[in-house]
Amino acid sequence: RQARQRRERLLAAAAAAAGFYLRMLREHPLGTMALGEIEKRGVTEATRTTYRLGYAPAGWDALARFLAQKGYSAREAEEAGLLVPRRSGDGHYSRFRHRLMSPISDVHGHIVAFSGRVLPTPPGEPEPTEQGGKYVNSPEGPLYHKGELLFGSHEARVPLRQQGGAVLCEGNFDVLAVHQAGLPHVVAPLGTAFTLAQAKLLRRYVQRGVLLFE
């Protein structure tokens, strides 16, 4: 029971973070930069809503303060992959900062992780001294094992069964583009080679697949 309750707390924290990122996309002054990246890639509002894209603010502690107000401890947020402990001293900071956010769900629709794409430096601010990767993803943890999940599996679960086949793309935005092109039975591995566990997951829904890897 304790293990189940702990997992439910972490899932609730991840869901709260997704709601926070969604709200920041609409309300934060720099959310327009994330919207600009979405529009530049031709992602429609309907697709953005379906895949729950959001914006992680540039501040170091905005998410930490939000989650604390919701009753989640920093330790819980760290276990959910949302916060990182400071190297020196006490406290935590946000793993995702000034990034376009894509939540990653399991097949049941529970948000278990996030992928954050870097955005241009805001106007008037100095370039960061340390450039992070183009994408920052949640670490492996109690909720998330990337080799066992597929991006878009929850959104595609009904079309997968209807089509009896799957389109397997390379990345998250490839999934969005193929979805918009009228092929909603589309998924992608999560920054890994296509694994046996991911193949077994797909096999629960389909009998064939088309690979669209570059």
PDB file of C-alpha atoms in Angstrom:
ATOM      1  CA  ARG A   1       0.000   0.000   0.000  1.00  0.00           C
ATOM      2  CA  GLN A   2       2.815   2.406   0.845  1.00  0.00           C
ATOM      3  CA  ALA A   3       4.487   1.808  -2.511  1.00  0.00           C
ATOM      4  CA  ARG A   4       1.199   2.437  -4.317  1.00  0.00           C
ATOM      5  CA  GLN A   5       0.565   5.612  -2.342  1.00  0.00           C
ATOM      6  CA  ARG A   6       4.088   6.853  -3.066  1.00  0.00           C
ATOM      7  CA  ARG A   7       3.631   6.241  -6.789  1.00  0.00           C
ATOM      8  CA  GLU A   8       0.274   8.028  -6.753  1.00  0.00           C
ATOM      9  CA  ARG A   9       1.898  11.046  -5.059  1.00  0.00           C
ATOM     10  CA  LEU A  10       4.634  11.197  -7.694  1.00  0.00           C
ATOM     11  CA  LEU A  11       2.119  10.878 -10.529  1.00  0.00           C
ATOM     12  CA  ALA A  12       0.046  13.661  -8.986  1.00  0.00           C
ATOM     13  CA  ALA A  13       3.145  15.884  -8.741  1.00  0.00           C
ATOM     14  CA  ALA A  14       3.955  15.242 -12.407  1.00  0.00           C
ATOM     15  CA  ALA A  15       0.367  16.027 -13.408  1.00  0.00           C
ATOM     16  CA  ALA A  16       0.508  19.252 -11.385  1.00  0.00           C
ATOM     17  CA  ALA A  17       3.742  20.223 -13.141  1.00  0.00           C
ATOM     18  CA  ALA A  18       2.121  19.594 -16.538  1.00  0.00           C
ATOM     19  CA  GLY A  19      -0.731  21.901 -15.571  1.00  0.00           C
ATOM     20  CA  PHE A  20       1.777  24.511 -14.445  1.00  0.00           C
ATOM     21  CA  TYR A  21       3.630  24.355 -17.786  1.00  0.00           C
ATOM     22  CA  LEU A  22       0.353  24.641 -19.690  1.00  0.00           C
ATOM     23  CA  ARG A  23      -0.614  27.728 -17.720  1.00  0.00           C
ATOM     24  CA  MET A  24       2.826  29.282 -18.192  1.00  0.00           C
ATOM     25  CA  LEU A  25       2.493  28.844 -21.959  1.00  0.00           C
ATOM     26  CA  ARG A  26      -0.606  31.048 -21.825  1.00  0.00           C
ATOM     27  CA  GLU A  27       0.303  33.464 -19.044  1.00  0.00           C
ATOM     28  CA  HIS A  28       4.076  33.861 -18.719  1.00  0.00           C
ATOM     29  CA  PRO A  29       5.547  36.836 -20.628  1.00  0.00           C
ATOM     30  CA  LEU A  30       8.096  34.526 -22.275  1.00  0.00           C
ATOM     31  CA  GLY A  31       5.502  31.908 -23.115  1.00  0.00           C
ATOM     32  CA  THR A  32       5.160  33.635 -26.470  1.00  0.00           C
ATOM     33  CA  MET A  33       8.631  32.376 -27.348  1.00  0.00           C
ATOM     34  CA  ALA A  34       7.463  28.787 -26.848  1.00  0.00           C
ATOM     35  CA  LEU A  35       4.319  29.525 -28.857  1.00  0.00           C
ATOM     36  CA  GLY A  36       6.499  30.970 -31.599  1.00  0.00           C
ATOM     37  CA  GLU A  37       8.522  27.749 -31.754  1.00  0.00           C
ATOM     38  CA  ILE A  38       5.307  25.736 -31.900  1.00  0.00           C
ATOM     39  CA  GLU A  39       3.941  27.870 -34.737  1.00  0.00           C
ATOM     40  CA  LYS A  40       7.267  27.805 -36.607  1.00  0.00           C
ATOM     41  CA  ARG A  41       7.006  24.033 -36.704  1.00  0.00           C
ATOM     42  CA  GLY A  42       3.465  24.224 -38.057  1.00  0.00           C
ATOM     43  CA  VAL A  43       1.873  22.659 -34.995  1.00  0.00           C
ATOM     44  CA  THR A  44      -1.801  23.576 -34.792  1.00  0.00           C
ATOM     45  CA  GLU A  45      -3.606  24.565 -31.629  1.00  0.00           C
ATOM     46  CA  ALA A  46      -5.572  21.306 -31.745  1.00  0.00           C
ATOM     47  CA  THR A  47      -2.384  19.232 -31.871  1.00  0.00           C
ATOM     48  CA  ARG A  48      -0.755  21.358 -29.192  1.00  0.00           C
ATOM     49  CA  THR A  49      -3.768  20.714 -26.971  1.00  0.00           C
ATOM     50  CA  THR A  50      -3.849  16.983 -27.700  1.00  0.00           C
ATOM     51  CA  TYR A  51      -0.202  16.537 -26.737  1.00  0.00           C
ATOM     52  CA  ARG A  52      -0.388  19.077 -23.871  1.00  0.00           C
ATOM     53  CA  LEU A  53       2.614  21.190 -24.845  1.00  0.00           C
ATOM     54  CA  GLY A  54       3.680  23.793 -22.306  1.00  0.00           C
ATOM     55  CA  TYR A  55       6.397  26.215 -21.256  1.00  0.00           C
ATOM     56  CA  ALA A  56       8.906  25.930 -18.391  1.00  0.00           C
ATOM     57  CA  PRO A  57       9.810  29.418 -17.110  1.00  0.00           C
ATOM     58  CA  ALA A  58      13.400  30.596 -17.062  1.00  0.00           C
ATOM     59  CA  GLY A  59      13.493  31.040 -13.268  1.00  0.00           C
ATOM     60  CA  TRP A  60      15.312  28.576 -11.057  1.00  0.00           C
ATOM     61  CA  ASP A  61      12.595  28.053  -8.459  1.00  0.00           C
ATOM     62  CA  ALA A  62       9.223  28.847 -10.039  1.00  0.00           C
ATOM     63  CA  LEU A  63       8.159  25.206 -10.258  1.00  0.00           C
ATOM     64  CA  ALA A  64       9.522  24.414  -6.793  1.00  0.00           C
ATOM     65  CA  ARG A  65       7.435  27.192  -5.265  1.00  0.00           C
ATOM     66  CA  PHE A  66       4.341  26.091  -7.185  1.00  0.00           C
ATOM     67  CA  LEU A  67       4.656  22.467  -6.110  1.00  0.00           C
ATOM     68  CA  ALA A  68       5.294  23.479  -2.500  1.00  0.00           C
ATOM     69  CA  GLN A  69       2.066  25.481  -2.551  1.00  0.00           C
ATOM     70  CA  LYS A  70       0.301  22.344  -3.805  1.00  0.00           C
ATOM     71  CA  GLY A  71       1.652  20.341  -0.883  1.00  0.00           C
ATOM     72  CA  TYR A  72       4.423  18.374  -2.606  1.00  0.00           C
ATOM     73  CA  SER A  73       7.805  18.138  -0.948  1.00  0.00           C
ATOM     74  CA  ALA A  74      11.039  18.899  -2.754  1.00  0.00           C
ATOM     75  CA  ARG A  75      12.005  15.266  -2.265  1.00  0.00           C
ATOM     76  CA  GLU A  76       8.854  14.086  -4.034  1.00  0.00           C
ATOM     77  CA  ALA A  77       9.462  16.512  -6.889  1.00  0.00           C
ATOM     78  CA  GLU A  78      13.038  15.269  -7.163  1.00  0.00           C
ATOM     79  CA  GLU A  79      11.877  11.638  -7.323  1.00  0.00           C
ATOM     80  CA  ALA A  80       9.432  12.630 -10.071  1.00  0.00           C
ATOM     81  CA  GLY A  81      12.345  14.110 -12.047  1.00  0.00           C
ATOM     82  CA  LEU A  82      11.105  17.693 -11.767  1.00  0.00           C
ATOM     83  CA  LEU A  83      13.664  19.252  -9.420  1.00  0.00           C
ATOM     84  CA  VAL A  84      17.421  18.837  -8.990  1.00  0.00           C
ATOM     85  CA  PRO A  85      19.221  19.197  -5.625  1.00  0.00           C
ATOM     86  CA  ARG A  86      21.738  22.012  -5.477  1.00  0.00           C
ATOM     87  CA  ARG A  87      25.370  20.937  -5.550  1.00  0.00           C
ATOM     88  CA  SER A  88      26.232  23.146  -2.599  1.00  0.00           C
ATOM     89  CA  GLY A  89      23.944  24.033   0.250  1.00  0.00           C
ATOM     90  CA  ASP A  90      20.322  23.148   0.703  1.00  0.00           C
ATOM     91  CA  GLY A  91      17.441  23.468  -1.693  1.00  0.00           C
ATOM     92  CA  HIS A  92      16.463  22.395  -5.179  1.00  0.00           C
ATOM     93  CA  TYR A  93      16.106  24.050  -8.565  1.00  0.00           C
ATOM     94  CA  SER A  94      13.980  23.346 -11.626  1.00  0.00           C
ATOM     95  CA  ARG A  95      15.355  20.747 -14.015  1.00  0.00           C
ATOM     96  CA  PHE A  96      13.589  22.447 -16.952  1.00  0.00           C
ATOM     97  CA  ARG A  97      14.108  26.175 -17.483  1.00  0.00           C
ATOM     98  CA  HIS A  98      13.025  28.289 -20.480  1.00  0.00           C
ATOM     99  CA  ARG A  99      12.074  25.265 -22.536  1.00  0.00           C
ATOM    100  CA  LEU A 100       9.192  24.111 -24.673  1.00  0.00           C
ATOM    101  CA  MET A 101       7.757  21.182 -22.741  1.00  0.00           C
ATOM    102  CA  SER A 102       6.312  17.894 -24.007  1.00  0.00           C
ATOM    103  CA  PRO A 103       4.845  15.621 -21.337  1.00  0.00           C
ATOM    104  CA  ILE A 104       5.460  11.896 -21.692  1.00  0.00           C
ATOM    105  CA  SER A 105       2.612   9.606 -20.681  1.00  0.00           C
ATOM    106  CA  ASP A 106       2.275   5.898 -20.137  1.00  0.00           C
ATOM    107  CA  VAL A 107      -0.408   3.975 -22.024  1.00  0.00           C
ATOM    108  CA  HIS A 108      -2.920   4.784 -19.271  1.00  0.00           C
ATOM    109  CA  GLY A 109      -2.473   8.532 -19.746  1.00  0.00           C
ATOM    110  CA  HIS A 110      -0.468   9.115 -16.552  1.00  0.00           C
ATOM    111  CA  ILE A 111       2.256  11.719 -17.094  1.00  0.00           C
ATOM    112  CA  VAL A 112       5.502  10.082 -15.995  1.00  0.00           C
ATOM    113  CA  ALA A 113       8.185  12.343 -17.509  1.00  0.00           C
ATOM    114  CA  PHE A 114       8.903  15.393 -19.660  1.00  0.00           C
ATOM    115  CA  SER A 115      11.035  16.377 -22.619  1.00  0.00           C
ATOM    116  CA  GLY A 116      12.102  20.026 -22.791  1.00  0.00           C
ATOM    117  CA  ARG A 117      13.383  21.665 -25.974  1.00  0.00           C
ATOM    118  CA  VAL A 118      15.720  24.637 -25.645  1.00  0.00           C
ATOM    119  CA  LEU A 119      14.432  28.051 -26.733  1.00  0.00           C
ATOM    120  CA  PRO A 120      16.407  31.111 -27.893  1.00  0.00           C
ATOM    121  CA  THR A 121      17.784  33.383 -25.184  1.00  0.00           C
ATOM    122  CA  PRO A 122      15.173  36.012 -24.249  1.00  0.00           C
ATOM    123  CA  PRO A 123      15.801  39.470 -25.741  1.00  0.00           C
ATOM    124  CA  GLY A 124      18.027  41.655 -23.581  1.00  0.00           C
ATOM    125  CA  GLU A 125      19.430  38.771 -21.534  1.00  0.00           C
ATOM    126  CA  PRO A 126      23.059  37.582 -21.788  1.00  0.00           C
ATOM    127  CA  GLU A 127      23.797  34.290 -23.472  1.00  0.00           C
ATOM    128  CA  PRO A 128      24.223  31.494 -20.900  1.00  0.00           C
ATOM    129  CA  THR A 129      27.824  30.627 -20.064  1.00  0.00           C
ATOM    130  CA  GLU A 130      26.980  26.928 -20.234  1.00  0.00           C
ATOM    131  CA  GLN A 131      24.887  25.713 -23.139  1.00  0.00           C
ATOM    132  CA  GLY A 132      22.655  22.795 -22.252  1.00  0.00           C
ATOM    133  CA  GLY A 133      21.612  20.195 -24.773  1.00  0.00           C
ATOM    134  CA  LYS A 134      18.929  20.919 -27.331  1.00  0.00           C
ATOM    135  CA  TYR A 135      16.695  18.534 -25.378  1.00  0.00           C
ATOM    136  CA  VAL A 136      16.630  17.867 -21.659  1.00  0.00           C
ATOM    137  CA  ASN A 137      14.651  14.809 -20.629  1.00  0.00           C
ATOM    138  CA  SER A 138      13.514  13.481 -17.292  1.00  0.00           C
ATOM    139  CA  PRO A 139      15.938  11.028 -15.711  1.00  0.00           C
ATOM    140  CA  GLU A 140      15.157   7.383 -15.131  1.00  0.00           C
ATOM    141  CA  GLY A 141      13.301   6.991 -11.854  1.00  0.00           C
ATOM    142  CA  PRO A 142      10.381   5.396 -10.055  1.00  0.00           C
ATOM    143  CA  LEU A 143       7.922   6.591 -12.730  1.00  0.00           C
ATOM    144  CA  TYR A 144       9.999   6.583 -15.886  1.00  0.00           C
ATOM    145  CA  HIS A 145      11.938   3.908 -17.757  1.00  0.00           C
ATOM    146  CA  LYS A 146      12.496   5.300 -21.222  1.00  0.00           C
ATOM    147  CA  GLY A 147      13.248   1.980 -22.879  1.00  0.00           C
ATOM    148  CA  GLU A 148       9.804   0.691 -21.905  1.00  0.00           C
ATOM    149  CA  LEU A 149       7.646   3.573 -23.143  1.00  0.00           C
ATOM    150  CA  LEU A 150       6.776   5.258 -26.430  1.00  0.00           C
ATOM    151  CA  PHE A 151       6.010   8.929 -26.920  1.00  0.00           C
ATOM    152  CA  GLY A 152       2.393   9.350 -28.008  1.00  0.00           C
ATOM    153  CA  SER A 153       1.273   5.853 -27.002  1.00  0.00           C
ATOM    154  CA  HIS A 154      -1.642   7.126 -24.949  1.00  0.00           C
ATOM    155  CA  GLU A 155      -2.812   9.585 -27.614  1.00  0.00           C
ATOM    156  CA  ALA A 156      -2.511   6.888 -30.300  1.00  0.00           C
ATOM    157  CA  ARG A 157      -3.945   3.919 -28.399  1.00  0.00           C
ATOM    158  CA  VAL A 158      -7.389   3.987 -30.072  1.00  0.00           C
ATOM    159  CA  PRO A 159      -6.101   4.697 -33.629  1.00  0.00           C
ATOM    160  CA  LEU A 160      -3.508   1.943 -33.200  1.00  0.00           C
ATOM    161  CA  ARG A 161      -6.227  -0.613 -32.544  1.00  0.00           C
ATOM    162  CA  GLN A 162      -8.393   0.744 -35.334  1.00  0.00           C
ATOM    163  CA  GLN A 163      -5.579   0.650 -37.895  1.00  0.00           C
ATOM    164  CA  GLY A 164      -3.982  -2.571 -36.721  1.00  0.00           C
ATOM    165  CA  GLY A 165      -0.618  -0.988 -37.508  1.00  0.00           C
ATOM    166  CA  ALA A 166       1.716   1.704 -36.229  1.00  0.00           C
ATOM    167  CA  VAL A 167       3.860   4.454 -37.703  1.00  0.00           C
ATOM    168  CA  LEU A 168       7.089   4.713 -35.725  1.00  0.00           C
ATOM    169  CA  CYS A 169       8.923   8.054 -36.000  1.00  0.00           C
ATOM    170  CA  GLU A 170      12.228   9.229 -34.628  1.00  0.00           C
ATOM    171  CA  GLY A 171      11.271  12.172 -32.402  1.00  0.00           C
ATOM    172  CA  ASN A 172       8.477  13.948 -30.586  1.00  0.00           C
ATOM    173  CA  PHE A 173       7.876  16.650 -33.187  1.00  0.00           C
ATOM    174  CA  ASP A 174       7.897  14.041 -35.921  1.00  0.00           C
ATOM    175  CA  VAL A 175       4.975  12.429 -34.116  1.00  0.00           C
ATOM    176  CA  LEU A 176       3.094  15.730 -34.066  1.00  0.00           C
ATOM    177  CA  ALA A 177       3.695  16.309 -37.784  1.00  0.00           C
ATOM    178  CA  VAL A 178       2.567  12.815 -38.790  1.00  0.00           C
ATOM    179  CA  HIS A 179      -0.469  13.081 -36.495  1.00  0.00           C
ATOM    180  CA  GLN A 180      -1.448  16.331 -38.220  1.00  0.00           C
ATOM    181  CA  ALA A 181      -0.959  14.718 -41.624  1.00  0.00           C
ATOM    182  CA  GLY A 182      -3.863  12.414 -40.838  1.00  0.00           C
ATOM    183  CA  LEU A 183      -2.017   9.431 -39.377  1.00  0.00           C
ATOM    184  CA  PRO A 184      -2.874   9.465 -35.665  1.00  0.00           C
ATOM    185  CA  HIS A 185      -1.537   5.914 -35.129  1.00  0.00           C
ATOM    186  CA  VAL A 186       1.974   7.301 -34.658  1.00  0.00           C
ATOM    187  CA  VAL A 187       4.490   6.937 -31.810  1.00  0.00           C
ATOM    188  CA  ALA A 188       8.226   7.425 -31.226  1.00  0.00           C
ATOM    189  CA  PRO A 189      10.934   5.917 -29.017  1.00  0.00           C
ATOM    190  CA  LEU A 190      12.186   8.260 -26.329  1.00  0.00           C
ATOM    191  CA  GLY A 191      15.662   9.168 -27.492  1.00  0.00           C
ATOM    192  CA  THR A 192      16.753   5.539 -27.581  1.00  0.00           C
ATOM    193  CA  ALA A 193      17.149   2.803 -30.109  1.00  0.00           C
ATOM    194  CA  PHE A 194      13.895   0.914 -30.608  1.00  0.00           C
ATOM    195  CA  THR A 195      13.927  -1.609 -27.781  1.00  0.00           C
ATOM    196  CA  LEU A 196      12.435  -5.058 -27.349  1.00  0.00           C
ATOM    197  CA  ALA A 197      10.262  -3.728 -24.517  1.00  0.00           C
ATOM    198  CA  GLN A 198       8.890  -1.000 -26.806  1.00  0.00           C
ATOM    199  CA  ALA A 199       8.201  -3.593 -29.499  1.00  0.00           C
ATOM    200  CA  LYS A 200       6.306  -5.725 -26.987  1.00  0.00           C
ATOM    201  CA  LEU A 201       4.296  -2.662 -25.951  1.00  0.00           C
ATOM    202  CA  LEU A 202       3.314  -1.981 -29.566  1.00  0.00           C
ATOM    203  CA  ARG A 203       2.490  -5.640 -30.111  1.00  0.00           C
ATOM    204  CA  ARG A 204      -0.333  -5.289 -27.589  1.00  0.00           C
ATOM    205  CA  TYR A 205      -2.092  -3.012 -30.083  1.00  0.00           C
ATOM    206  CA  VAL A 206      -0.865  -3.821 -33.589  1.00  0.00           C
ATOM    207  CA  GLN A 207       0.558  -6.558 -35.785  1.00  0.00           C
ATOM    208  CA  ARG A 208       2.623  -4.444 -38.168  1.00  0.00           C
ATOM    209  CA  GLY A 209       4.567  -1.218 -38.233  1.00  0.00           C
ATOM    210  CA  VAL A 210       6.117   1.295 -40.611  1.00  0.00           C
ATOM    211  CA  LEU A 211       9.430   2.878 -39.618  1.00  0.00           C
ATOM    212  CA  LEU A 212      10.019   6.543 -40.505  1.00  0.00           C
ATOM    213  CA  PHE A 213      13.569   7.032 -39.256  1.00  0.00           C
ATOM    214  CA  GLU A 214      16.034   9.391 -40.917  1.00  0.00           C
TER     215      GLU A 214
END
